[in-house]
Amino acid sequence: MRDLVAETDVRPGQLVLPLFVREGLSEPAPIASMPGVVQHTRESMRKAVADAAALGLGGVMLFGVPEHKDAVGSGATDPDGVLSVAIADVVAEVGDALVVMSDLCLDEFTDHGHCGVLDAAGGVDNDTTLQRYADMALVHAEAGVHQVGPSGMMDGQVAAVRQALDGGGHSGAGIVAYAAKYASAFYGPFRDAVASSLVGDRRTYQQDPANVREALREVRADVAEGADVVLVKPALGYLDVVRAVREAVDVPVAAYNVSGEYAMVEAAAQRGWIDRERAILEVLIGIRRAGADIVFTYWAAEAAGLLAERG
Ligand code: PBG
């Protein structure tokens, strides 16, 4: 009876699995603050994506962790850089069995850990950064990525990336725009995952948790600039934002169930304070019910199994 009247569902095809690949690893390395998640080698990354495709997941979002970082994030636009080669590996492995997405941001590649290049005063230089993103988008597209995910919250980033892709003969490559990305404490474990060197915070370019109208303005700008999907992040503290975005635009809406949200459930479950599997499925249905068409979650592969078991 409950199935018959259920208003919301979660299917593996609606889930996107974020994955990390680290340069120079000889075997996968666990991430302490994200139990069950690893930094992959090129080889184990390829296998993880093949498994994701076999499970029927909708997509994967790839993050690269380079061995060397510098002020401008040179590794981000190196065709032989860790993320570029991982994209090519993965696309060769799965073709278009699922959507291969790549993080388009400099923070994993800069020695100061910011999402863009800095100006003389040490602030992030929005417009110089746009050129870096445009170059990075082309490198990813040449490697065969299906959708790039600009996640740095620079103004005008979607337009810059769209123009670069179209001008470079990659009009078929899509853009998942991190449109409403808040300056959040819940990215903490992710900074371990990508060995981030950030000092300070990202409050000059990410959004204030107090604001929702501002999120809608950011989202509308991204849609006008050519976003194919708009993403809200984090998810759980921002379900009202997901709902408001869903009602404001007609492109697909994604929500990112971030590292800190993952870690909270895992930590409570390890202490026996919460029923882990029920909590995972409840988190995912809650995000879907709020209006997300697509959910980015580190539990994507496991959830696909749980959903199959529970019919
Ligand atoms: C930026 C980026 C971040 C996350 C995804 N892309 C970190 C940040 O903005 O500080 C966080 C994801 C998570 O916490 O799970 N490249």
Short mmCIF file of C-alpha atoms and ligand atoms in Angstrom, two decimals:
data_model
loop_
_atom_site.label_atom_id
_atom_site.label_comp_id
_atom_site.label_asym_id
_atom_site.label_seq_id
_atom_site.Cartn_x
_atom_site.Cartn_y
_atom_site.Cartn_z
CA MET A 1 0.00 0.00 0.00
CA ARG A 2 2.82 2.38 0.88
CA ASP A 3 4.46 1.72 -2.49
CA LEU A 4 1.22 2.39 -4.28
CA VAL A 5 0.79 5.80 -2.68
CA ALA A 6 4.44 6.87 -2.42
CA GLU A 7 4.85 10.41 -3.76
CA THR A 8 8.62 10.32 -4.21
CA ASP A 9 11.16 7.73 -5.26
CA VAL A 10 14.91 7.32 -5.48
CA ARG A 11 16.36 5.44 -8.44
CA PRO A 12 20.04 4.69 -9.08
CA GLY A 13 19.74 6.63 -12.33
CA GLN A 14 19.10 9.81 -10.32
CA LEU A 15 22.32 9.44 -8.31
CA VAL A 16 25.78 10.78 -9.09
CA LEU A 17 28.85 9.34 -7.35
CA PRO A 18 31.72 11.76 -6.60
CA LEU A 19 35.15 10.09 -6.94
CA PHE A 20 38.69 11.22 -6.13
CA VAL A 21 41.80 10.26 -8.06
CA ARG A 22 45.22 11.06 -6.63
CA GLU A 23 48.39 11.37 -8.62
CA GLY A 24 51.27 9.11 -7.65
CA LEU A 25 49.31 6.59 -5.54
CA SER A 26 50.19 2.93 -5.87
CA GLU A 27 47.04 1.74 -4.11
CA PRO A 28 43.77 3.34 -3.02
CA ALA A 29 44.15 5.47 0.14
CA PRO A 30 41.35 5.69 2.71
CA ILE A 31 40.13 9.17 3.71
CA ALA A 32 40.03 9.26 7.51
CA SER A 33 37.14 11.69 7.86
CA MET A 34 35.05 9.90 5.22
CA PRO A 35 34.95 6.23 6.28
CA GLY A 36 34.35 4.03 3.24
CA VAL A 37 35.56 6.65 0.72
CA VAL A 38 39.04 6.46 -0.83
CA GLN A 39 41.40 8.42 -3.00
CA HIS A 40 41.72 6.25 -6.09
CA THR A 41 44.65 5.30 -8.24
CA ARG A 42 44.08 5.65 -11.99
CA GLU A 43 43.37 1.94 -12.17
CA SER A 44 41.01 1.71 -9.18
CA MET A 45 39.17 4.82 -10.44
CA ARG A 46 38.54 3.15 -13.76
CA LYS A 47 37.14 0.10 -11.98
CA ALA A 48 34.96 2.20 -9.65
CA VAL A 49 33.38 3.89 -12.64
CA ALA A 50 32.79 0.56 -14.40
CA ASP A 51 31.05 -0.66 -11.21
CA ALA A 52 28.97 2.54 -11.07
CA ALA A 53 27.83 1.95 -14.64
CA ALA A 54 26.96 -1.68 -13.88
CA LEU A 55 24.83 -0.49 -10.94
CA GLY A 56 22.90 1.85 -13.21
CA LEU A 57 24.05 5.08 -11.58
CA GLY A 58 23.25 8.27 -13.45
CA GLY A 59 26.75 9.65 -13.37
CA VAL A 60 30.10 10.17 -11.70
CA MET A 61 31.77 13.46 -10.73
CA LEU A 62 35.56 13.25 -10.87
CA PHE A 63 37.95 15.23 -8.67
CA GLY A 64 41.73 15.17 -9.15
CA VAL A 65 44.40 15.54 -6.49
CA PRO A 66 47.73 16.54 -8.07
CA GLU A 67 51.18 15.86 -6.63
CA HIS A 68 52.35 19.45 -7.16
CA LYS A 69 50.37 22.60 -6.53
CA ASP A 70 51.25 26.19 -7.45
CA ALA A 71 49.76 29.68 -7.31
CA VAL A 72 47.80 29.46 -10.58
CA GLY A 73 46.90 25.76 -10.38
CA SER A 74 48.92 24.79 -13.48
CA GLY A 75 48.00 21.12 -13.10
CA ALA A 76 44.37 22.00 -13.82
CA THR A 77 45.09 22.85 -17.44
CA ASP A 78 47.78 20.23 -18.09
CA PRO A 79 46.47 17.69 -20.62
CA ASP A 80 48.68 15.13 -18.85
CA GLY A 81 47.46 16.24 -15.42
CA VAL A 82 45.81 13.83 -13.01
CA LEU A 83 42.22 14.81 -13.73
CA SER A 84 42.61 15.04 -17.50
CA VAL A 85 44.10 11.55 -17.79
CA ALA A 86 41.47 10.13 -15.42
CA ILE A 87 38.68 11.56 -17.58
CA ALA A 88 40.16 9.92 -20.67
CA ASP A 89 40.62 6.59 -18.82
CA VAL A 90 37.09 6.57 -17.56
CA VAL A 91 35.43 7.56 -20.82
CA ALA A 92 37.43 4.82 -22.58
CA GLU A 93 36.11 2.36 -19.97
CA VAL A 94 32.39 3.20 -19.88
CA GLY A 95 31.69 5.26 -23.02
CA ASP A 96 28.31 6.82 -22.46
CA ALA A 97 26.88 4.16 -20.15
CA LEU A 98 26.67 6.94 -17.57
CA VAL A 99 27.36 10.66 -17.52
CA VAL A 100 31.02 11.44 -16.85
CA MET A 101 31.36 14.81 -15.11
CA SER A 102 34.46 16.63 -13.94
CA ASP A 103 35.01 19.23 -11.24
CA LEU A 104 36.03 22.46 -12.91
CA CYS A 105 37.76 24.42 -10.17
CA LEU A 106 41.28 25.36 -9.21
CA ASP A 107 41.22 24.67 -5.47
CA GLU A 108 42.65 21.16 -5.72
CA PHE A 109 45.50 22.54 -7.84
CA THR A 110 46.46 25.80 -6.10
CA ASP A 111 49.01 25.94 -3.28
CA HIS A 112 46.87 28.55 -1.45
CA GLY A 113 43.78 26.35 -1.81
CA HIS A 114 41.46 29.02 -3.25
CA CYS A 115 39.13 28.32 -6.15
CA GLY A 116 40.77 30.99 -8.28
CA VAL A 117 44.00 32.87 -8.86
CA LEU A 118 44.82 35.68 -6.44
CA ASP A 119 45.33 39.38 -7.06
CA ALA A 120 48.12 41.48 -5.58
CA ALA A 121 46.13 42.07 -2.40
CA GLY A 122 45.61 38.32 -1.87
CA GLY A 123 41.94 38.29 -2.85
CA VAL A 124 40.54 36.00 -5.54
CA ASP A 125 40.68 37.69 -8.95
CA ASN A 126 37.33 36.84 -10.55
CA ASP A 127 38.03 37.71 -14.17
CA THR A 128 41.54 36.28 -14.40
CA THR A 129 40.11 33.08 -12.94
CA LEU A 130 37.47 32.90 -15.69
CA GLN A 131 40.22 32.49 -18.27
CA ARG A 132 41.72 29.61 -16.27
CA TYR A 133 38.28 27.94 -16.11
CA ALA A 134 37.80 28.39 -19.86
CA ASP A 135 41.17 26.70 -20.51
CA MET A 136 40.40 23.92 -18.03
CA ALA A 137 37.01 23.26 -19.66
CA LEU A 138 38.70 22.77 -23.03
CA VAL A 139 41.26 20.34 -21.60
CA HIS A 140 38.47 18.28 -20.02
CA ALA A 141 36.40 18.36 -23.19
CA GLU A 142 39.40 17.20 -25.24
CA ALA A 143 39.73 14.30 -22.79
CA GLY A 144 36.13 13.38 -23.56
CA VAL A 145 34.15 14.57 -20.53
CA HIS A 146 30.38 14.72 -20.99
CA GLN A 147 29.65 17.54 -18.54
CA VAL A 148 31.91 19.94 -16.68
CA GLY A 149 30.98 21.17 -13.23
CA PRO A 150 32.20 24.72 -12.59
CA SER A 151 32.21 24.83 -8.78
CA GLY A 152 34.25 27.93 -7.97
CA MET A 153 31.36 30.44 -7.74
CA MET A 154 33.11 33.07 -9.88
CA ASP A 155 30.69 35.54 -11.47
CA GLY A 156 30.27 34.80 -15.17
CA GLN A 157 31.86 31.33 -14.98
CA VAL A 158 29.08 29.55 -16.87
CA ALA A 159 29.17 32.03 -19.77
CA ALA A 160 32.97 31.83 -19.95
CA VAL A 161 32.95 28.03 -19.98
CA ARG A 162 30.10 27.81 -22.50
CA GLN A 163 31.86 30.19 -24.84
CA ALA A 164 35.14 28.29 -24.56
CA LEU A 165 33.48 24.94 -25.20
CA ASP A 166 31.50 26.19 -28.20
CA GLY A 167 34.49 28.02 -29.64
CA GLY A 168 36.66 24.91 -29.25
CA GLY A 169 34.29 22.62 -31.13
CA HIS A 170 32.73 21.07 -28.02
CA SER A 171 29.19 22.36 -28.23
CA GLY A 172 27.99 18.89 -27.16
CA ALA A 173 29.67 19.10 -23.75
CA GLY A 174 27.25 20.17 -21.02
CA ILE A 175 27.53 22.28 -17.89
CA VAL A 176 26.41 21.28 -14.40
CA ALA A 177 26.58 24.67 -12.72
CA TYR A 178 27.25 24.88 -9.01
CA ALA A 179 24.84 27.79 -8.93
CA ALA A 180 23.95 28.11 -5.25
CA LYS A 181 27.00 27.00 -3.34
CA TYR A 182 27.16 28.18 0.25
CA ALA A 183 30.26 28.94 2.32
CA SER A 184 29.74 25.89 4.54
CA ALA A 185 31.43 24.10 7.42
CA PHE A 186 30.08 20.87 5.96
CA TYR A 187 32.85 20.70 3.33
CA GLY A 188 35.36 19.92 6.09
CA PRO A 189 36.06 16.26 5.27
CA PHE A 190 36.30 17.06 1.54
CA ARG A 191 39.31 19.22 2.29
CA ASP A 192 41.04 16.04 3.57
CA ALA A 193 39.89 14.18 0.50
CA VAL A 194 41.62 16.62 -1.83
CA ALA A 195 44.53 17.42 0.51
CA SER A 196 43.46 21.06 0.47
CA SER A 197 45.91 23.69 1.62
CA LEU A 198 43.26 26.37 2.19
CA VAL A 199 43.92 28.93 4.89
CA GLY A 200 40.95 31.16 5.68
CA ASP A 201 37.57 30.68 4.05
CA ARG A 202 35.63 31.21 0.83
CA ARG A 203 33.16 33.80 2.05
CA THR A 204 34.08 36.34 -0.62
CA TYR A 205 32.79 34.09 -3.40
CA GLN A 206 30.53 31.44 -1.88
CA GLN A 207 27.09 32.32 -0.51
CA ASP A 208 25.99 33.39 2.92
CA PRO A 209 23.92 30.65 4.62
CA ALA A 210 21.45 33.35 5.64
CA ASN A 211 20.27 34.00 2.06
CA VAL A 212 17.81 32.30 -0.26
CA ARG A 213 16.73 35.13 -2.61
CA GLU A 214 20.38 35.61 -3.46
CA ALA A 215 20.58 31.92 -4.39
CA LEU A 216 17.73 32.39 -6.84
CA ARG A 217 19.54 35.31 -8.43
CA GLU A 218 22.68 33.19 -8.82
CA VAL A 219 20.66 30.34 -10.29
CA ARG A 220 18.82 32.53 -12.81
CA ALA A 221 22.11 34.08 -13.92
CA ASP A 222 23.60 30.62 -14.50
CA VAL A 223 20.57 29.47 -16.50
CA ALA A 224 20.78 32.64 -18.63
CA GLU A 225 24.49 31.95 -19.21
CA GLY A 226 23.79 28.42 -20.46
CA ALA A 227 23.73 26.04 -17.49
CA ASP A 228 22.24 22.65 -18.41
CA VAL A 229 21.77 21.62 -14.76
CA VAL A 230 21.87 23.87 -11.67
CA LEU A 231 23.19 22.54 -8.40
CA VAL A 232 22.52 23.50 -4.78
CA LYS A 233 25.14 22.66 -2.17
CA PRO A 234 25.18 21.52 0.61
CA ALA A 235 21.84 19.67 0.58
CA LEU A 236 20.51 18.95 4.06
CA GLY A 237 20.68 22.41 5.62
CA TYR A 238 19.41 23.90 2.35
CA LEU A 239 16.32 21.86 1.44
CA ASP A 240 14.27 25.07 1.31
CA VAL A 241 16.74 26.40 -1.27
CA VAL A 242 16.38 23.20 -3.33
CA ARG A 243 12.60 23.64 -3.28
CA ALA A 244 12.77 27.34 -4.18
CA VAL A 245 15.17 26.63 -7.06
CA ARG A 246 13.01 23.78 -8.34
CA GLU A 247 10.06 26.17 -8.54
CA ALA A 248 12.04 29.04 -10.08
CA VAL A 249 13.62 27.35 -13.12
CA ASP A 250 12.81 24.58 -15.55
CA VAL A 251 16.26 23.02 -16.03
CA PRO A 252 17.11 19.91 -13.96
CA VAL A 253 18.06 20.67 -10.37
CA ALA A 254 20.80 18.76 -8.55
CA ALA A 255 21.66 18.81 -4.85
CA TYR A 256 25.03 17.80 -3.40
CA ASN A 257 24.86 15.71 -0.23
CA VAL A 258 28.31 16.84 0.88
CA SER A 259 31.20 15.28 2.77
CA GLY A 260 30.21 16.64 6.21
CA GLU A 261 26.68 15.31 5.82
CA TYR A 262 28.13 11.93 4.91
CA ALA A 263 30.58 11.99 7.81
CA MET A 264 27.90 12.84 10.39
CA VAL A 265 25.82 9.78 9.52
CA GLU A 266 28.88 7.52 9.33
CA ALA A 267 30.22 8.74 12.67
CA ALA A 268 26.89 8.31 14.47
CA ALA A 269 26.45 4.86 12.92
CA GLN A 270 29.94 3.79 14.04
CA ARG A 271 28.93 4.62 17.61
CA GLY A 272 25.71 2.67 17.23
CA TRP A 273 23.69 5.85 17.63
CA ILE A 274 21.77 5.60 14.37
CA ASP A 275 20.52 2.92 11.96
CA ARG A 276 22.95 3.57 9.13
CA GLU A 277 21.08 2.08 6.16
CA ARG A 278 17.74 3.62 7.11
CA ALA A 279 19.44 6.97 7.64
CA ILE A 280 21.08 6.84 4.19
CA LEU A 281 17.82 6.13 2.40
CA GLU A 282 15.97 8.75 4.46
CA VAL A 283 18.57 11.40 3.59
CA LEU A 284 18.25 10.59 -0.11
CA ILE A 285 14.44 10.54 -0.22
CA GLY A 286 14.37 13.79 1.74
CA ILE A 287 16.58 15.53 -0.81
CA ARG A 288 14.46 14.16 -3.65
CA ARG A 289 11.24 15.23 -1.89
CA ALA A 290 12.61 18.76 -1.54
CA GLY A 291 12.72 18.89 -5.35
CA ALA A 292 16.12 17.65 -6.48
CA ASP A 293 16.00 15.70 -9.75
CA ILE A 294 19.58 14.55 -9.27
CA VAL A 295 21.41 13.78 -6.01
CA PHE A 296 25.21 13.82 -5.71
CA THR A 297 26.10 11.43 -2.89
CA TYR A 298 29.09 9.39 -1.69
CA TRP A 299 26.55 6.64 -0.93
CA ALA A 300 25.41 6.37 -4.56
CA ALA A 301 26.84 2.90 -5.23
CA GLU A 302 25.75 1.48 -1.87
CA ALA A 303 22.31 3.08 -2.15
CA ALA A 304 21.81 1.43 -5.54
CA GLY A 305 22.34 -1.93 -3.81
CA LEU A 306 20.04 -1.06 -0.91
CA LEU A 307 17.30 0.11 -3.26
CA ALA A 308 17.56 -3.13 -5.25
CA GLU A 309 17.35 -5.23 -2.07
CA ARG A 310 14.37 -3.38 -0.73
CA GLY A 311 12.59 -3.40 -4.07
C1 PBG B 1 35.41 22.90 -4.93
C2 PBG B 1 34.53 21.89 -4.29
C3 PBG B 1 34.34 21.68 -2.91
C4 PBG B 1 33.42 20.61 -2.80
C5 PBG B 1 33.10 20.21 -4.09
N1 PBG B 1 33.76 21.03 -5.00
C6 PBG B 1 35.00 22.30 -1.74
C7 PBG B 1 34.80 23.72 -1.41
O1 PBG B 1 34.13 24.50 -2.07
O2 PBG B 1 35.38 24.11 -0.40
C8 PBG B 1 32.92 20.02 -1.52
C9 PBG B 1 32.25 18.68 -1.63
C10 PBG B 1 31.99 18.02 -0.33
O3 PBG B 1 32.20 18.59 0.76
O4 PBG B 1 31.55 16.86 -0.37
N2 PBG B 1 36.24 22.28 -5.90
#
